[in-house]
Amino acid sequence: GTGVVTATPEQGDVEYLSPVTIGGQTINMDFDSGSSDLWVFNTELAAGSQAGHSNFNPETSTTFQLLQGASFEISYGDGSGAAGNVGTDTVNIGGATVTNQAVELATAVSSSFVQDTQSNGLVGLAFSKLNTIKPVQQKTFFDNAIATLPIPVFTADLRHAAVGAYEFGNIDSTKFNGSLSWTDVNATSGFWQFSSQQFAVGTGPTMNLAGGQAIADTGTTLMIADPSIVNAYYSQVQGAVNNETVGGVTFPCAAQLPDLAVDIGGNYMATVRGDDINFSPVDAAGTTCFGGLQAGTAGGLQIYGDIMFKSQFVAFNGGNNSIGMAPHQ
Ligand SMILES: C[C@H]1CC[C@H](NC(=O)Cn2ccnc2)CC1
């Protein structure tokens, strides 16, 4: 069958949380198309880490089975991480159900996860080759579910400060304008990766980024692009500065922010709304704002995170390794 769950943004759209039922216990988790582990806060964790969270209890699940000798250890691009043991259980996401899903029970989590009490773990939706379970790597929920889905697809419909949805096995055409533009994905890296070699700032000329590559990453809050794109963009924003203290580009909150169009696989120019590039105030007075578009390393992999998803409905096709995109309706 298909599955559909809400995707509810935390304050400031830092991340989006969706209900996942594990062994009959429903827990709000962060769906991450940039990683491939499903790990959860649980009763094995130290009490101090469990505090404030929903904690899966493997002992009260009648379907949980420990995977003897298996463990996981994952670290994320922002320096956060988790590690622990592994079992299997029935995982149900809005009706899409996998009976023998690897469920990773963290016994250690980094402080940023402990502090974020709205989030109780991640559901990795990148390719299974990135799964960190040892000695035997396990599959993602999507990989396990794909054969039972009417179509081998999941979609992300993320919104600014509003409830959106993740859907498995169905493309809801009422959620986007026009038709989806499809692009082949290079899964070699394990990410939903595509070429992104052109961009345009506002109504300006299309510019080239030779060899540009990007991934679609729902688990990253911002949009991390090549410095050439970031410089071209903020050169059009009065008062934009590279603010070392804050750790990125800031600008006056009243600034007029142009849209940014980025090439998706040579097939489609995805327009990211300027409003969504005004990410958050950095000062109490709300005078100075932090940019949703920030620079990565020159020539490095670009990470199109939630800032892009707020403008674009995205379909991930695991049947033919492609990504479909269209503006939200
Ligand atoms: C090379 C890329 C670097 C950025 C990676 N994204 C994340 O780490 C997103 N995330 C998940 C939990 N906390 C942050 C994806 C790989």
XYZ file of C-alpha atoms and ligand atoms in Angstrom:
345
model
C 0.000 0.000 0.000
C 0.918 3.637 0.072
C 1.894 5.759 3.067
C 1.465 9.428 3.837
C 2.577 11.329 6.914
C 2.675 14.969 7.909
C 5.998 16.837 7.863
C 5.834 19.467 10.586
C 8.554 22.132 10.719
C 10.276 22.921 13.990
C 10.457 26.609 14.963
C 12.367 28.367 12.196
C 12.113 25.407 9.778
C 15.317 23.945 11.298
C 14.027 20.465 10.536
C 10.786 18.656 9.754
C 9.264 15.933 11.933
C 7.042 13.056 10.857
C 5.326 10.279 12.889
C 6.815 6.781 12.539
C 5.272 3.718 14.214
C 7.891 1.212 15.372
C 6.555 -1.961 16.987
C 3.294 -0.141 17.718
C 5.011 2.872 19.283
C 4.605 6.169 17.377
C 7.644 8.450 17.473
C 8.329 11.760 15.673
C 11.435 11.511 13.509
C 13.435 13.521 10.977
C 13.354 12.108 7.427
C 16.802 12.540 5.878
C 17.381 11.942 2.149
C 21.091 12.618 2.848
C 21.759 9.518 4.974
C 20.723 5.854 5.179
C 20.322 4.844 8.835
C 17.035 4.621 10.750
C 18.023 5.267 14.364
C 15.835 6.176 17.324
C 16.006 7.530 20.868
C 15.238 4.614 23.177
C 15.150 3.315 26.733
C 18.717 1.944 26.473
C 20.059 5.502 26.303
C 21.368 7.203 29.456
C 18.496 8.855 31.326
C 20.019 12.298 30.788
C 19.926 11.771 27.034
C 16.400 10.347 27.086
C 15.046 13.363 29.021
C 12.357 15.251 27.080
C 12.319 12.758 24.203
C 9.933 10.036 23.055
C 11.970 6.900 23.654
C 11.277 3.641 21.836
C 11.109 0.739 24.302
C 12.249 -2.495 22.625
C 11.102 -4.488 25.645
C 7.455 -3.558 25.235
C 7.415 -4.179 21.481
C 6.164 -7.722 20.846
C 7.766 -7.725 17.401
C 11.237 -6.350 18.187
C 14.156 -8.730 17.704
C 17.752 -7.881 18.564
C 20.180 -8.325 15.637
C 22.929 -10.150 17.586
C 26.345 -8.520 17.332
C 25.214 -5.695 15.039
C 26.088 -2.070 15.726
C 26.011 1.305 13.984
C 27.940 4.554 14.169
C 27.039 7.589 12.070
C 28.268 11.164 11.843
C 26.582 13.944 9.904
C 27.817 16.929 7.944
C 27.091 19.282 10.820
C 29.332 17.289 13.179
C 26.467 15.616 15.025
C 26.316 11.842 15.382
C 24.876 8.726 17.017
C 25.958 5.129 17.709
C 24.501 1.990 19.250
C 22.922 -1.435 18.739
C 20.543 -2.792 16.126
C 17.358 -4.816 15.996
C 14.500 -5.385 13.600
C 10.877 -4.435 14.035
C 7.748 -3.584 12.104
C 7.959 0.012 10.890
C 4.818 1.736 9.610
C 5.030 5.162 8.001
C 1.514 6.448 7.322
C 0.366 3.012 6.180
C 3.452 1.908 4.244
C 4.734 -0.979 6.346
C 7.981 -2.991 6.475
C 7.926 -6.016 8.819
C 11.666 -6.568 9.193
C 13.177 -3.107 9.158
C 16.569 -2.571 10.795
C 15.906 -0.237 13.733
C 19.055 1.253 15.210
C 18.931 1.871 18.976
C 21.286 4.699 19.897
C 23.282 4.176 23.077
C 25.158 7.437 22.448
C 23.964 10.620 20.738
C 25.669 14.001 20.324
C 24.491 16.981 22.360
C 22.694 18.689 19.477
C 20.358 15.683 19.229
C 19.792 15.569 23.020
C 18.915 19.281 23.038
C 16.477 19.007 20.133
C 13.671 17.339 22.119
C 11.207 17.542 19.205
C 13.290 15.080 17.186
C 13.647 11.466 18.340
C 15.797 10.026 15.578
C 16.298 9.932 11.837
C 14.840 7.923 8.968
C 17.553 7.689 6.316
C 16.210 7.800 2.755
C 19.454 7.920 0.749
C 20.791 4.735 -0.879
C 21.437 1.690 1.329
C 25.136 1.622 0.417
C 25.596 4.437 2.944
C 24.048 2.463 5.811
C 26.571 2.218 8.689
C 25.418 -1.060 10.316
C 28.216 -3.614 10.863
C 29.180 -6.413 10.359
C 26.306 -6.764 7.834
C 24.982 -3.565 6.206
C 21.179 -3.244 6.276
C 18.617 -1.647 3.964
C 16.733 1.610 4.351
C 12.996 1.707 4.944
C 12.434 2.868 1.347
C 14.612 0.046 -0.066
C 12.676 -2.514 1.981
C 9.295 -1.003 1.093
C 9.897 -0.306 -2.594
C 8.762 -3.687 -3.937
C 5.433 -3.410 -2.129
C 4.711 0.171 -3.218
C 2.381 0.733 -6.207
C 5.115 2.938 -7.695
C 8.767 2.928 -6.476
C 8.703 6.548 -5.313
C 8.600 8.703 -2.217
C 7.864 12.440 -2.319
C 8.792 15.403 -0.129
C 6.355 18.307 0.187
C 8.049 20.606 2.720
C 6.682 24.083 3.472
C 7.866 27.251 5.201
C 6.246 27.420 8.670
C 3.413 25.123 7.594
C 2.646 21.422 7.701
C 3.634 19.469 4.589
C 3.907 15.766 3.861
C 6.064 12.812 2.937
C 4.313 10.199 0.775
C 5.422 6.686 -0.181
C 4.146 4.912 -3.291
C 2.120 7.780 -4.727
C 2.701 11.118 -6.461
C -0.050 13.556 -5.439
C -0.327 15.831 -8.460
C -2.488 18.301 -6.520
C 0.646 19.268 -4.568
C 2.601 20.883 -7.435
C 2.115 23.187 -10.418
C 2.393 21.816 -13.916
C 4.252 18.555 -14.415
C 7.345 17.174 -12.727
C 10.682 17.626 -14.533
C 12.647 14.382 -14.186
C 16.432 14.111 -13.905
C 18.662 11.046 -13.742
C 20.430 10.593 -10.426
C 23.987 9.299 -10.054
C 23.686 6.954 -7.080
C 27.405 6.051 -7.056
C 28.032 8.229 -4.004
C 24.949 6.829 -2.259
C 23.248 10.246 -2.404
C 20.420 11.502 -4.596
C 23.053 13.306 -6.689
C 22.698 15.171 -9.977
C 24.630 17.681 -12.056
C 23.919 21.336 -11.363
C 26.007 23.470 -13.721
C 23.999 26.657 -14.221
C 22.362 29.265 -12.040
C 20.720 32.667 -12.241
C 20.253 35.352 -9.596
C 16.911 37.145 -9.821
C 16.266 38.301 -13.390
C 20.010 38.252 -14.135
C 21.886 36.244 -16.750
C 22.330 32.493 -16.551
C 25.833 31.734 -15.261
C 27.907 28.560 -15.498
C 29.344 26.356 -12.774
C 31.402 23.902 -14.820
C 31.211 20.403 -13.350
C 28.768 21.439 -10.631
C 27.198 18.578 -8.703
C 24.521 18.661 -5.986
C 22.517 16.354 -3.742
C 18.907 16.642 -2.625
C 19.140 16.502 1.167
C 15.996 16.911 3.305
C 18.179 16.469 6.419
C 20.145 19.657 5.813
C 18.418 22.848 6.929
C 20.054 25.284 4.536
C 21.305 25.340 0.926
C 25.081 24.933 0.646
C 26.326 26.036 -2.789
C 29.575 26.809 -4.570
C 31.165 30.122 -3.446
C 30.760 31.458 -7.012
C 26.974 31.121 -6.712
C 26.908 32.510 -3.169
C 29.039 35.541 -4.090
C 27.006 36.265 -7.226
C 23.814 36.014 -5.171
C 24.755 38.207 -2.210
C 26.392 40.806 -4.497
C 22.754 41.691 -5.272
C 21.766 42.082 -1.595
C 22.399 45.484 -0.007
C 24.317 45.129 3.257
C 25.149 41.447 2.888
C 28.402 40.623 4.665
C 30.405 37.514 5.423
C 29.972 37.511 9.195
C 32.797 35.419 10.658
C 31.426 35.737 14.201
C 28.076 34.275 13.225
C 29.680 31.812 10.800
C 28.141 32.786 7.479
C 26.573 35.509 5.362
C 24.186 37.898 7.115
C 22.220 40.860 5.782
C 19.701 43.413 7.083
C 16.415 41.582 7.754
C 14.649 44.269 5.678
C 16.783 43.454 2.616
C 15.042 42.647 -0.657
C 16.177 39.109 -1.539
C 16.165 37.996 -5.192
C 15.100 34.500 -6.239
C 17.821 31.984 -7.100
C 17.390 29.537 -9.986
C 19.628 26.467 -10.062
C 19.999 23.855 -12.796
C 18.756 20.364 -11.995
C 20.520 17.839 -14.232
C 20.384 20.063 -17.295
C 16.635 19.546 -17.554
C 15.080 22.089 -15.237
C 15.857 25.372 -13.519
C 14.533 25.132 -9.953
C 13.607 28.548 -8.601
C 14.242 29.059 -4.901
C 12.134 31.929 -3.566
C 14.087 34.911 -2.240
C 11.851 35.030 0.855
C 13.018 31.562 1.832
C 16.659 32.669 1.637
C 15.941 34.991 4.578
C 16.460 32.188 7.088
C 16.439 33.636 10.591
C 17.327 36.709 12.691
C 20.637 36.435 14.515
C 19.953 39.298 16.954
C 17.138 39.803 19.463
C 16.056 43.019 17.739
C 15.615 41.123 14.469
C 17.804 43.597 12.604
C 20.357 41.189 11.157
C 19.339 37.989 9.402
C 21.249 34.809 8.552
C 21.198 33.610 4.950
C 19.544 30.351 3.962
C 22.131 30.163 1.153
C 25.667 29.610 2.411
C 28.973 28.681 0.798
C 30.508 25.222 0.714
C 34.013 24.516 -0.540
C 34.830 25.631 -4.083
C 34.247 22.780 -6.515
C 32.719 20.656 -3.759
C 29.443 18.776 -3.625
C 26.541 21.210 -3.254
C 23.843 20.377 -0.740
C 20.348 21.471 -1.690
C 18.594 21.251 1.668
C 15.276 22.383 3.109
C 15.667 25.931 1.741
C 15.197 24.455 -1.748
C 12.466 21.994 -0.665
C 10.330 24.919 0.566
C 10.010 26.058 -3.065
C 10.058 22.721 -4.852
C 7.950 19.565 -4.583
C 10.411 16.664 -5.021
C 9.756 13.056 -6.042
C 12.481 10.453 -5.475
C 12.199 7.481 -7.859
C 14.165 4.458 -6.581
C 12.969 2.328 -9.503
C 14.978 4.164 -12.159
C 17.129 6.413 -9.902
C 15.683 9.756 -10.868
C 14.354 12.870 -9.196
C 11.240 14.777 -10.247
C 10.746 18.424 -9.373
C 8.089 21.108 -9.784
C 7.101 24.272 -7.917
C 4.695 23.699 -5.022
C 1.061 24.352 -6.000
C 28.151 15.357 1.880
C 26.839 15.730 2.590
C 27.116 16.644 3.786
C 25.829 16.993 4.501
C 25.099 15.724 4.903
N 23.830 16.082 5.483
C 23.654 16.024 6.788
O 24.532 15.685 7.548
C 22.266 16.426 7.231
N 22.081 16.102 8.631
C 21.441 15.029 9.118
C 21.476 15.128 10.476
N 22.130 16.262 10.799
C 22.496 16.856 9.651
C 24.832 14.806 3.716
C 26.129 14.469 3.030
